[in-house]
Coordinates of C-alpha atoms in Angstrom, one line a residue:
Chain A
X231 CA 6.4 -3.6 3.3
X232 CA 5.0 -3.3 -0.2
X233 CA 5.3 -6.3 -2.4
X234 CA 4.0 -6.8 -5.4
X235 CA 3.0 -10.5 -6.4
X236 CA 0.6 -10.5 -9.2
X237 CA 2.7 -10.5 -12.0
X238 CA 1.1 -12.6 -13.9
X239 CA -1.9 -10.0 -13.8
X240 CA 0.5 -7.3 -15.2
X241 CA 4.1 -6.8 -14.9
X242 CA 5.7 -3.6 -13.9
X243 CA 7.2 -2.0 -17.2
X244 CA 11.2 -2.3 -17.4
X245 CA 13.5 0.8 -18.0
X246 CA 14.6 -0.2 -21.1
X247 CA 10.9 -0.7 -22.2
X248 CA 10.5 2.8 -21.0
X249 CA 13.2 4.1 -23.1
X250 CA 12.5 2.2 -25.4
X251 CA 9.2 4.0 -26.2
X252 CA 10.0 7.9 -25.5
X253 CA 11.6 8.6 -28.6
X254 CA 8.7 7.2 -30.6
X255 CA 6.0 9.5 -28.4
X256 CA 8.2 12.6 -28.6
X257 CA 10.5 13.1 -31.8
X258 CA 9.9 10.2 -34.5
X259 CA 6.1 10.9 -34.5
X260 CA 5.5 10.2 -37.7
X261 CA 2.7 7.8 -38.9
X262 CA 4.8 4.4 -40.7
X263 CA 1.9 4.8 -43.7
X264 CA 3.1 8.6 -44.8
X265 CA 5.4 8.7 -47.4
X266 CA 7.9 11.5 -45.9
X267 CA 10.7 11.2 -43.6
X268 CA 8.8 11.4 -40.9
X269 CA 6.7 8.7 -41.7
X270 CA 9.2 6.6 -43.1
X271 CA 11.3 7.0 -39.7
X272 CA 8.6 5.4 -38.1
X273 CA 8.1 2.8 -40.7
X274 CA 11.9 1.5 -40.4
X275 CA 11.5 1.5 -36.7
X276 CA 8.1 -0.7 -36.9
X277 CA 10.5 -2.9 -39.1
X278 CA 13.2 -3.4 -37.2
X279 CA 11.1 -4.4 -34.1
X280 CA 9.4 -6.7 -36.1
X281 CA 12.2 -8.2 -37.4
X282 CA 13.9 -8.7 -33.7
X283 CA 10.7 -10.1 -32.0
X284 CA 10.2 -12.4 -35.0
X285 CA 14.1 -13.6 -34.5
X286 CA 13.1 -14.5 -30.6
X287 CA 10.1 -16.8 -31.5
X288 CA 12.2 -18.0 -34.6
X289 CA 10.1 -17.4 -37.3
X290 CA 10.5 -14.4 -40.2
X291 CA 9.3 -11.2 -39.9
X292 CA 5.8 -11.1 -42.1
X293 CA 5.1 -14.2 -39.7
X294 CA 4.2 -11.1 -37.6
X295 CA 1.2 -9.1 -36.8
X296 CA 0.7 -6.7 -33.8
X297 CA -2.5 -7.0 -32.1
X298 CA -3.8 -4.7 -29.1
X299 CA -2.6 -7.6 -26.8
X300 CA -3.1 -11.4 -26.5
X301 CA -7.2 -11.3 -26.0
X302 CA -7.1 -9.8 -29.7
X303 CA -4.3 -12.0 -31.1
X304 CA -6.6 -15.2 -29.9
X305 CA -9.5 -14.5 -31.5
X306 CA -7.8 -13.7 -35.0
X307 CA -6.0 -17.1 -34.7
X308 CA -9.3 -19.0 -33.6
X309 CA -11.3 -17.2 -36.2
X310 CA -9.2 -17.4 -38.5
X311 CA -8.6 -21.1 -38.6
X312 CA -12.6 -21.3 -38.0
X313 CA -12.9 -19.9 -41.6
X314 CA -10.0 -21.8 -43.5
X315 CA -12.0 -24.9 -41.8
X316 CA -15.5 -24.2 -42.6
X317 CA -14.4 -23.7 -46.1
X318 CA -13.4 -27.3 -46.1
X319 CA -16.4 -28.3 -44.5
X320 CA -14.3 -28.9 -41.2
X321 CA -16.1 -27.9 -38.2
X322 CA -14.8 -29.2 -34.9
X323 CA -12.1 -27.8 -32.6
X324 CA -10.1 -29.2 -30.1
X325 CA -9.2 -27.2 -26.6
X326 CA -8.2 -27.5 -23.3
X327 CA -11.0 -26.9 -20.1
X328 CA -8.5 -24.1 -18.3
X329 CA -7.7 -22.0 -21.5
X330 CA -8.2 -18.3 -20.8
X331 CA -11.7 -16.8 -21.4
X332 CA -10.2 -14.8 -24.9
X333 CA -10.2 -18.8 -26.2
X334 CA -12.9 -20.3 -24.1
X335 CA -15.6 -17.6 -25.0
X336 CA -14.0 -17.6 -28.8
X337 CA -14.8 -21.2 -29.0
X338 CA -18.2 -20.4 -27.1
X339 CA -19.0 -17.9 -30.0
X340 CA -17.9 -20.4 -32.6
X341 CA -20.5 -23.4 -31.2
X342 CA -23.3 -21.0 -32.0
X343 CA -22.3 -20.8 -35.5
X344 CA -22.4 -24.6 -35.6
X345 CA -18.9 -25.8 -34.8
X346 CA -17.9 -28.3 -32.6
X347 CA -15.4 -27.9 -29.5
X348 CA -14.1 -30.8 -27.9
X349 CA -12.1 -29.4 -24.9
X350 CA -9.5 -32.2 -23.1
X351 CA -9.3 -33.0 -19.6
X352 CA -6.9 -31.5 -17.6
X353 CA -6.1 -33.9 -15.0
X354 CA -5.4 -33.4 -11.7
X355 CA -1.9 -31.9 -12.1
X356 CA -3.2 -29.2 -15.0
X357 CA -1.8 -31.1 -17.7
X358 CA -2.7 -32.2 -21.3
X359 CA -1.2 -34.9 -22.5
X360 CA -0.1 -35.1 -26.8
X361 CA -1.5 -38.8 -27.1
X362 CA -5.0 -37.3 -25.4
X363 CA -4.4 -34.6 -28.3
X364 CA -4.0 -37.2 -31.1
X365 CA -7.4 -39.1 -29.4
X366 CA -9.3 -36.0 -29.9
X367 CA -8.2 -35.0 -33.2
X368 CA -11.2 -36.3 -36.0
X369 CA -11.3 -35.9 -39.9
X370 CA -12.9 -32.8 -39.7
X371 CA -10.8 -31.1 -36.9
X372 CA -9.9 -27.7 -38.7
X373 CA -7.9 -26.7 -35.5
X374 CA -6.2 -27.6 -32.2
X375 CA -5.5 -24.6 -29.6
X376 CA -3.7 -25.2 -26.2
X377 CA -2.2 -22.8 -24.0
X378 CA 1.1 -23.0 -23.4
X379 CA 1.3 -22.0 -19.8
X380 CA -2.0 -21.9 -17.7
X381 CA -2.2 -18.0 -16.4
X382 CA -3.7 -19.3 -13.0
X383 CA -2.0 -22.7 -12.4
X384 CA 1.1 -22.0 -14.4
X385 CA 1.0 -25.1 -15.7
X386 CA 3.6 -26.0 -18.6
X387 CA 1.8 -28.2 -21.6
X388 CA 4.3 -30.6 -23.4
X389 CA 3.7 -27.9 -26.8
X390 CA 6.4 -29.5 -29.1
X391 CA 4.7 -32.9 -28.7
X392 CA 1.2 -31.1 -29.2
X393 CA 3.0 -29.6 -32.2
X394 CA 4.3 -32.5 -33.8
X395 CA 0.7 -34.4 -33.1
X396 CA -0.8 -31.8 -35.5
X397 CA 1.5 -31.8 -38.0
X398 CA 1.6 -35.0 -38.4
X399 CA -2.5 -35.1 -38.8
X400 CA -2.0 -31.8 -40.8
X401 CA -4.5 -29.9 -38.2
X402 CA -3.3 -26.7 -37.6
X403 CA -1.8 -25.7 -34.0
X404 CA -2.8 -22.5 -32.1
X405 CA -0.9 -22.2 -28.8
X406 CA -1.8 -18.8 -26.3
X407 CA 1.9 -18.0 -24.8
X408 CA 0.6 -15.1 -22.8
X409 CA 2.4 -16.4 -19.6
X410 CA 4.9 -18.0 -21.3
X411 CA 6.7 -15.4 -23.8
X412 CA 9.7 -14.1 -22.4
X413 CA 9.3 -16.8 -19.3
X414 CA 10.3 -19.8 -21.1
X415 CA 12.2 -20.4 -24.7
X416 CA 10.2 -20.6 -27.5
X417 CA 10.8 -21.8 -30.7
X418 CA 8.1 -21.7 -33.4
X419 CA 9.5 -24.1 -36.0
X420 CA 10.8 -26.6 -34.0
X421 CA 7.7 -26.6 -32.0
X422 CA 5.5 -27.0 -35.0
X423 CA 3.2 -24.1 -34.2
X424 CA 1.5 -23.0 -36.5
X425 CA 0.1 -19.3 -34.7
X426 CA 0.9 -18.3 -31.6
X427 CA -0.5 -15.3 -29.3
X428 CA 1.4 -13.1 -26.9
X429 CA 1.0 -9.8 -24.9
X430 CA 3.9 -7.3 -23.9
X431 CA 2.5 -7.0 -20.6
X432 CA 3.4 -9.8 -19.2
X433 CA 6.9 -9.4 -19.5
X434 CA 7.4 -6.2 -18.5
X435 CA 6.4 -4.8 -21.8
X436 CA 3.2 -1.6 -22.0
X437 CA 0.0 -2.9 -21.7
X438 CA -2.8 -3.1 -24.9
X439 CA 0.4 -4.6 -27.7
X440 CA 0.5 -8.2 -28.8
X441 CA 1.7 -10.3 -31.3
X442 CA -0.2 -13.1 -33.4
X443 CA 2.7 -15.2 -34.9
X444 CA 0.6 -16.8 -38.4
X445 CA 3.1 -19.3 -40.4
X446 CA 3.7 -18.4 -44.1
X447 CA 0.3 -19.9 -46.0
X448 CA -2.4 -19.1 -43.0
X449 CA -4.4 -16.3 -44.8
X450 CA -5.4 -14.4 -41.2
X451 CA -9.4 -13.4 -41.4
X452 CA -9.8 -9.7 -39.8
X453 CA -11.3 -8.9 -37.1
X454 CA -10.7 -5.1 -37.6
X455 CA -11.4 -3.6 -41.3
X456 CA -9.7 -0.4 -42.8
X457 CA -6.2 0.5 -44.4
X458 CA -3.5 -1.6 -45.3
X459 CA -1.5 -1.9 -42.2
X460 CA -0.1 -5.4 -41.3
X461 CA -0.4 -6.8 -44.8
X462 CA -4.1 -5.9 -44.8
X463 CA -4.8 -8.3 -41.6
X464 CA -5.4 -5.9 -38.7
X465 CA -6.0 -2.4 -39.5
X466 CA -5.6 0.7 -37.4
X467 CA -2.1 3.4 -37.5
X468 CA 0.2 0.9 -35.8
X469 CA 0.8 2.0 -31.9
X470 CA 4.7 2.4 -32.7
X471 CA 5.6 3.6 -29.0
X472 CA 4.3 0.4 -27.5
X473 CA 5.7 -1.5 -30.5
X474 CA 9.4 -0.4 -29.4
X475 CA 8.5 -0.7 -25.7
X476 CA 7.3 -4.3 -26.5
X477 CA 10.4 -5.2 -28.7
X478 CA 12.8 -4.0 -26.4
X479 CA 10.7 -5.7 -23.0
X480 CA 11.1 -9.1 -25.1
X481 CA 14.4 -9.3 -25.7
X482 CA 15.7 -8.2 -22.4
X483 CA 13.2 -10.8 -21.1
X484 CA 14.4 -13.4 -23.4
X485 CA 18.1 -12.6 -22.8
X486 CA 17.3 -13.3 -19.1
X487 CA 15.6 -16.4 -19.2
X488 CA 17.6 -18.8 -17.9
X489 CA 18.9 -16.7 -15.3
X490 CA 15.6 -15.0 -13.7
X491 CA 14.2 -19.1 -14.4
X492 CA 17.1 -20.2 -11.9
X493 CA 16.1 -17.2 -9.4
X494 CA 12.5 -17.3 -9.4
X495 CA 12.3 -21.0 -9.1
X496 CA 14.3 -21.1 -6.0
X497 CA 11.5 -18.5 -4.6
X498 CA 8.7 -20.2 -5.9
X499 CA 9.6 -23.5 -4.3
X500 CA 10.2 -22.2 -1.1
X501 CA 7.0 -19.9 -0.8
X502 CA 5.3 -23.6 -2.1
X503 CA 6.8 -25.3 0.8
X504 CA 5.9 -22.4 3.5
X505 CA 2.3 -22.2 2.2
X506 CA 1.6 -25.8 2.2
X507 CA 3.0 -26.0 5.9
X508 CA 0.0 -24.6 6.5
X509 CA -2.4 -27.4 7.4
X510 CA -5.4 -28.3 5.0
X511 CA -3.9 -26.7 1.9
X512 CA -3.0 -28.0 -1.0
X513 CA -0.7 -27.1 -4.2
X514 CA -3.0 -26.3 -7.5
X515 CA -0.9 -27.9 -10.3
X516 CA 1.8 -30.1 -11.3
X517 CA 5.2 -28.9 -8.7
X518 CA 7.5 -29.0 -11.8
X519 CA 6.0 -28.7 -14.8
X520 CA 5.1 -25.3 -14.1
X521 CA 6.2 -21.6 -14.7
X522 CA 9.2 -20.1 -13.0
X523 CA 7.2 -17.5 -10.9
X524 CA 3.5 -19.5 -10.4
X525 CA 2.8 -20.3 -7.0
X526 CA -1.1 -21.3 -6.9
X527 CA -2.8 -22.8 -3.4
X528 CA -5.6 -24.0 -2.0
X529 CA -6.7 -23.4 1.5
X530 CA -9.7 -25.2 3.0
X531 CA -12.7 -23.1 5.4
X532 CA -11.9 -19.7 3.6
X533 CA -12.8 -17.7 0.7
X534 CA -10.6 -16.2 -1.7
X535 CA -11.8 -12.6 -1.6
X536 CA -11.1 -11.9 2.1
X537 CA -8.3 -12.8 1.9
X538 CA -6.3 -11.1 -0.9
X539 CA -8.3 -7.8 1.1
X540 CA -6.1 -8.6 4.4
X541 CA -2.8 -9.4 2.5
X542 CA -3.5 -6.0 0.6
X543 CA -3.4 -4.4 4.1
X544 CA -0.3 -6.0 4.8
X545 CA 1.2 -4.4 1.5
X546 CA 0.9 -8.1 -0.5
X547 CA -0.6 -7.7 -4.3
X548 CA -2.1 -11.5 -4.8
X549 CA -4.7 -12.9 -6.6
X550 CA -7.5 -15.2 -6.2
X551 CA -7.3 -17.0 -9.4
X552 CA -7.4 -14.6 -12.8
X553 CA -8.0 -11.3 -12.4
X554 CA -9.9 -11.6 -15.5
X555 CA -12.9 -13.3 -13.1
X556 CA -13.0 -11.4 -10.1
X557 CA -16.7 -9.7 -10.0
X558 CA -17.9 -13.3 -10.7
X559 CA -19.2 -15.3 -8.0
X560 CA -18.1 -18.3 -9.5
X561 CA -14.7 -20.4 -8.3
X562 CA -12.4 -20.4 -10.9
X563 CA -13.0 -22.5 -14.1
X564 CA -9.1 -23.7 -13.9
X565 CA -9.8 -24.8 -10.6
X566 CA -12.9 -26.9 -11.1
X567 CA -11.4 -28.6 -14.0
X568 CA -8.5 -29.4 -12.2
X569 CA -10.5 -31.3 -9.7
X570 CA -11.2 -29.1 -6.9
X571 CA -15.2 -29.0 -5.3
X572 CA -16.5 -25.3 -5.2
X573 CA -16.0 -25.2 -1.5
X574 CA -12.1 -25.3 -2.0
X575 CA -11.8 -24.0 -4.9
X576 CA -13.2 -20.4 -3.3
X577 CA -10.2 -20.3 -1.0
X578 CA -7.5 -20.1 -3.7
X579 CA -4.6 -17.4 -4.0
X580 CA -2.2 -17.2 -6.7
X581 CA 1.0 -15.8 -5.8
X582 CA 3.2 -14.4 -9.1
X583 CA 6.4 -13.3 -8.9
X584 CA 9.2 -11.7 -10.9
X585 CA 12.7 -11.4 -10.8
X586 CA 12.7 -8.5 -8.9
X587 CA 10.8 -10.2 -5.8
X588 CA 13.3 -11.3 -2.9
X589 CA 13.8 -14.3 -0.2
X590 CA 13.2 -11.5 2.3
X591 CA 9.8 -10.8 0.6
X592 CA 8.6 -14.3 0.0
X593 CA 9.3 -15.6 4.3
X594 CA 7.0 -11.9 4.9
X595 CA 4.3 -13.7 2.4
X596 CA 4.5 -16.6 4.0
X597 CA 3.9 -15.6 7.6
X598 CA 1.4 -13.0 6.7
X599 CA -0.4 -15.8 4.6
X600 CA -0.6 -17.6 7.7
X601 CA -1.7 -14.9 9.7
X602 CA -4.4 -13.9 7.5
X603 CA -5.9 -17.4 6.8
X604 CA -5.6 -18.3 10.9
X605 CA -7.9 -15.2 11.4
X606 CA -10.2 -16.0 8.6
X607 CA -10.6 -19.6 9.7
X608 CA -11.1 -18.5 13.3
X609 CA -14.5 -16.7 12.3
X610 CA -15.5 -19.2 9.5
X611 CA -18.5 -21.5 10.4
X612 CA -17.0 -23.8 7.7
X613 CA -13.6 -24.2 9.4
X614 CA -15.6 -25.1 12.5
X615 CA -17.5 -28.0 11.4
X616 CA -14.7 -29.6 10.1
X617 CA -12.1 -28.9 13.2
X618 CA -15.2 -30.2 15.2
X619 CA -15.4 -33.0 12.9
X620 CA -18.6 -31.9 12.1
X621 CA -17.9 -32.1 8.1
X622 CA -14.7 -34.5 6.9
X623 CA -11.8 -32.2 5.6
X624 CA -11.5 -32.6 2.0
X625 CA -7.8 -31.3 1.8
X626 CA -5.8 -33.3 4.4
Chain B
X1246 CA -9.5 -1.1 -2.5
X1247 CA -12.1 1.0 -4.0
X1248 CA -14.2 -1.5 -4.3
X1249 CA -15.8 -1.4 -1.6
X1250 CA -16.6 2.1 0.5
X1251 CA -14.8 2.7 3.7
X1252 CA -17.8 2.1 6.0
X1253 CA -17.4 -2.2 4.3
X1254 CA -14.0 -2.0 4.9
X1255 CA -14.3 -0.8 8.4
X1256 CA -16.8 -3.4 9.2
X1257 CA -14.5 -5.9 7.6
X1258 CA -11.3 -5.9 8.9
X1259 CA -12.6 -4.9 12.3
X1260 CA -15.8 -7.6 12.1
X1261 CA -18.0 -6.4 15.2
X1262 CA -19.4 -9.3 17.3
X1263 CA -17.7 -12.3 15.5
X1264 CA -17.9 -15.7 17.5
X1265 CA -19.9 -18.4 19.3
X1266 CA -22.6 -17.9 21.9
X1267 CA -22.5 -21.4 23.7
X1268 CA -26.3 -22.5 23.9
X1269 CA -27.8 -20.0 21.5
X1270 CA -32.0 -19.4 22.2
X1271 CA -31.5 -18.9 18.4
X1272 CA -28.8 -20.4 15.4
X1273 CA -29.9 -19.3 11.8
X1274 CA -26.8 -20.6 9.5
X1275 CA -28.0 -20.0 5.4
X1276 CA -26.1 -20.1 2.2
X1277 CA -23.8 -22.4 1.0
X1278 CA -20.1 -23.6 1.0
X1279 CA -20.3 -23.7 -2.6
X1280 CA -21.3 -20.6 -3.4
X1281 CA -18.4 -18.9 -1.5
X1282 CA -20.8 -17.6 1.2
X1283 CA -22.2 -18.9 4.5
X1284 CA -23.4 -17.0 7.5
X1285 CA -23.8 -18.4 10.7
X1286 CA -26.0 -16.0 13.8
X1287 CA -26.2 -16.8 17.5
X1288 CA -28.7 -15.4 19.3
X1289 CA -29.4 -14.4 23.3
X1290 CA -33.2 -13.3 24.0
X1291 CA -34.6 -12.6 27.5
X1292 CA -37.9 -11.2 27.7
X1293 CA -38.1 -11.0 23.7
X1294 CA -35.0 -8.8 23.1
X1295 CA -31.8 -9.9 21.9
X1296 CA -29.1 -9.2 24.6
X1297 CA -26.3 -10.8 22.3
X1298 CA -25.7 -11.8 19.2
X1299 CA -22.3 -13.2 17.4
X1300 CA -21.7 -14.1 13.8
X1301 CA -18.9 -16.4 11.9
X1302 CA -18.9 -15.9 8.5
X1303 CA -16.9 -18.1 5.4
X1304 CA -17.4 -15.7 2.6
X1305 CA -16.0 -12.6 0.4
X1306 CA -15.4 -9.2 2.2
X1307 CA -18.9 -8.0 1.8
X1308 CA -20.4 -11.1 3.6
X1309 CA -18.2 -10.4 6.7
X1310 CA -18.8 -6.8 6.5
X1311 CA -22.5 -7.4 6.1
X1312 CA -22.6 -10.4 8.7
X1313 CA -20.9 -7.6 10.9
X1314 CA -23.2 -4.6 10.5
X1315 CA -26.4 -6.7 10.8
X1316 CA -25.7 -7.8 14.1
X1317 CA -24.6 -4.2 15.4
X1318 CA -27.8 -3.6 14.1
X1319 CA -30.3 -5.9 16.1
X1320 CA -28.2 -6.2 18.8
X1321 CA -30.2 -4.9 22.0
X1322 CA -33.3 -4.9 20.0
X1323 CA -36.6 -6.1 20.7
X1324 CA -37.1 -9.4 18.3
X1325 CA -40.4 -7.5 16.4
X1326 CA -37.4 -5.1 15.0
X1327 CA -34.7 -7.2 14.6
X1328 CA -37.2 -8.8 12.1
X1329 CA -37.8 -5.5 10.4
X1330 CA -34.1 -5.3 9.4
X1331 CA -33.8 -5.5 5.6
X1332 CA -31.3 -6.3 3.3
X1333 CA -31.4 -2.7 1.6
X1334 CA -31.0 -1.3 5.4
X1335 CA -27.7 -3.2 5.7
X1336 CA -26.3 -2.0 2.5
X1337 CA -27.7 1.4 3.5
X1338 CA -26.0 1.2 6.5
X1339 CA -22.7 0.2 4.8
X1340 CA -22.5 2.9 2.2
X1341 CA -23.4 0.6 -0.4
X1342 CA -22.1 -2.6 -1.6
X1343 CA -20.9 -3.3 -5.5
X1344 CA -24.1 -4.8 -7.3
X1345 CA -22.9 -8.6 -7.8
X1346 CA -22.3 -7.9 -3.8
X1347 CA -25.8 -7.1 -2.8
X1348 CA -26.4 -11.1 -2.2
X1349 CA -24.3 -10.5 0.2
X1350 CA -26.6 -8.3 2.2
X1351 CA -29.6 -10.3 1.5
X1352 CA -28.2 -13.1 3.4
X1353 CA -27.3 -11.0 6.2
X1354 CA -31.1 -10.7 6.9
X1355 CA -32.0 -14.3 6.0
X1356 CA -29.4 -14.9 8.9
X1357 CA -30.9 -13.1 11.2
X1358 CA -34.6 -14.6 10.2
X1359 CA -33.4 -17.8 10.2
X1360 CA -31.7 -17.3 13.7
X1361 CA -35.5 -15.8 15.1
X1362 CA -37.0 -18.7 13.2
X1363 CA -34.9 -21.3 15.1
X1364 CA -35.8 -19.2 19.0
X1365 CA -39.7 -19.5 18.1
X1366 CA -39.5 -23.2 17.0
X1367 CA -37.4 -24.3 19.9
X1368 CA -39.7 -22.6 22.4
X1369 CA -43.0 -23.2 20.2
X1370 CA -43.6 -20.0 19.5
X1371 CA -46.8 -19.2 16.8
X1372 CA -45.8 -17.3 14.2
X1373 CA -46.3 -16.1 10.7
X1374 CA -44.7 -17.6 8.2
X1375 CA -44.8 -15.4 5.4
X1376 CA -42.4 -13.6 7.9
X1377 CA -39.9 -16.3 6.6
X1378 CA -38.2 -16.9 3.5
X1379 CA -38.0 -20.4 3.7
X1380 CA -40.7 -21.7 5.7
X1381 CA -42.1 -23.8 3.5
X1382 CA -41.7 -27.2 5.2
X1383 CA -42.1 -25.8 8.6
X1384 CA -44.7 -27.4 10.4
X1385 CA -46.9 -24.1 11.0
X1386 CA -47.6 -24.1 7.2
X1387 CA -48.8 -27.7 7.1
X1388 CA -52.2 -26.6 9.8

């Protein structure tokens, strides 16, 4: 059996994404800045799909900038408020502990320069809460950025009432929906968000295209210099092919929310109730409040490594927290914020599904998950200190 | 997984010499849970060669692998050798290991130090310390 679980790594690219894009490789080549018809083919096309992904978020359509992806897209919304605030003499920021490393190391950069982060607990269920937002917000906050779904834990953060907490103390409101676009509804205005990052990857869209959604009145700093594409913000000849691929990955996603949410949550719950069967694990994460396809445990006397190798011999794509961190020796950063010692937080796996993924698949990941941590804790000195009762068990 | 060569995964999913040897001349356990990597080696010696040797490993695929080759390695070898075994020999041995893996190898030979270490202290053995990494509170340094 071969079973991909790792969407939230990368998804595998829909049909209509597909089609979506051949025309634009193949016969409307043109480049959207030339003034034939060639050129202006291409140009109508760019509009249109900016037009359509702008209706989905619910904002208008020079809201929208394409990036090469959500890394990009989060760094020219961070920046950018960086400069409007410095400008104003406002030089602190306030974050989250688990955002993705495109924020984190952003906001790293950003302290060097002399700014300020302040970056909010997470609890032990991976979850900010607006009040703890309003706390943190000071006169000279120039910007508040909080993901809206966590891409390990899957997390969901209460965004409209982060939204309204920074409207009302006129901060402005960065949210990085990478694992949310497409997963859950989104709604820009009613969510008061002010810019908002997102990557067509992740929904079954090509890989290196993003959006940054900037409201009307946010003058974007570039990060990339040259012609006059995107209203000047982000130059480079616009990847059309993985424009259209993008545009048409998003709104098949966004037409299917509710019903892939319904599918995927009944899988998710039952592959969380089969893996925490297994004795001294634990669920990273709030249960609910999290995304449709996250499923993210714990398992004490193991390390993650070995054992995403031994499910990949059983044909099981996983993950051991982000993908983004493997080559590091270091647990995940999501993990120790949330609470978990090193020692557990090593033996994590993060299961991501999509609609696509069956009932069949997710009882084979759950008995091979047991298999392969069973072996692993049979030849783990750990695991026999604290069976021995050696060392206390820290997961119970 | 191209990660790692075929030689690591070899070793890996079919870890040589894993388990306990009940009342071990020698135990050398080093690393740390918190680092994602501890090794554990069990020694039998008659007449200064190691007839046995088992290993349990917590740790990444390369610390299994590497916990595995080093004990094919010493295993019916006089102790003098066994203490000659370097990490670089164990990644040799494995076809290499990734460079933020090579750790991994390095505590393969503490391991099986250590495990030597523990056989001459228990049967008061002299020896030189600068054989040993981390000797130094061990009571031969203090003379």
């Amino acid at each position: 059996m071969k079973i991909y679980a790792d969407n939230a790594a990368t998804t595998k690219m829909s049909r209509a994404a597909i089609e979506a894009m051949l025309p634009y490789m193949s016969e409307i080549y043109g480049n959207p800045s030339s003034l034939h018809s060639d050129g202006q083919a291409a140009a109508e096309a760019l509009s249109e799909a900016r037009e359509r992904i702008a209706k989905r978020l619910g904002c208008s359509a020079r809201e929208i900038i394409f990036t090469s992806g959500g890394s990009e897209a989060d760094n020219q919304a961070i920046i950018t408020a960086a400069k409007m605030g410095e400008k104003k003499g406002k030089k602190h920021i306030v974050s989250t502990a688990f955002e993705h490393h495109a924020v984190l190391h952003a906001l790293e950069a950003l302290e060097k320069q002399g700014f300020e982060v302040t970056l909010l607990d997470i609890h032990d269920n991976g979850i900010v809460t607006a009040d703890e937002v309003r706390a943190a917000i000071r006169p000279d906050t120039c910007l508040v950025t909080v993901m809206y779904a966590n891409n390990e834990i899957g997390t969901v953060q209460p965004i409209a009432e982060i939204g309204a907490v920074c409207r009302e103390a006129g901060v402005l409101f960065h949210t990085d929906a990478v694992q949310a676009a497409g997963h859950l509804e989104i709604d820009v205005v009613k969510e008061n968000i002010d810019m908002l990052s997102l990557s067509a990857h992740k929904f079954h869209g090509p890989k290196g295209i993003g959006v940054l959604y900037a409201k009307k009145g946010i003058i974007l700093q570039n990060l990339i210099y040259g012609g006059a594409q995107e209203r000047g913000k982000r130059a480079g000849t616009e990847n059309i092919p993985a424009i259209m691929g993008m545009a048409a990955a998003f709104d098949e996603a966004c037409d299917k929310i509710e019903a892939n949410s319904a599918k995927l949550c009944k899988l998710r719950d039952r592959l969380i109730e089969g893996l925490c069967s297994i004795p001294h694990s634990i669920l990273n994460g709030d249960a609910e409040k999290r995304l449709p396809g996250n499923v993210n445990v714990c398992f004490e006397g193991i390390e993650g490594e070995s054992l995403l190798l031994l499910l990949d011999d059983k044909g099981i794509a996983a993950s051991s927290g982000s993908a983004c961190t493997s080559g590091s020796l270091d647990p995940s950063h999501v993990l120790l914020a949330l609470g978990r010692p090193h020692e557990v937080a090593h033996g994590s796996l993060r299961l991501s599904l999509c609609e696509e993924n069956t009932e069949e698949e997710v009882e084979y990941i759950i008995e091979a998950v047991r298999d392969v941590v069973s072996l692993l804790r049979g030849m783990s000195p750990v695991w026999r200190d604290l069976e021995s009762g050696k060392k206390e068990f820290i997961l119970k | 997984m191209a990660l790692y060569s075929e030689k690591v995964m070899d070793h890996f999913r079919n870890p040589r010499n894993v388990g306990v040897i009940e009342n071990a001349d020698g135990v050398g356990e080093v690393g740390n849970a918190k680092c994602g990597d501890i090794m554990k080696i069990y020694l039998k010696i008659e007449n200064d060669v190691i007839v046995d040797v088992k290993f349990e490993t917590f740790g990444c695929g390369s610390a299994i692998a590497s916990s595995s080759m080093a004990t094919e390695m010493i295993k019916g070898k006089p102790i003098s050798e066994a203490l000659q075994l370097t990490n670089k020999a164990v990644t040799e041995a494995l076809d290499g290991l990734p460079a933020q893996k090579i750790h991994c190898s390095v505590l393969a030979e503490e391991a099986v130090k250590s495990a030597v270490k523990d056989y001459y202290d228990k049967n008061g053995i002299i020896y030189d310390c600068k054989l040993f990494h981390d000797c130094a509170n061990c009571e031969h340094c203090h003379h």
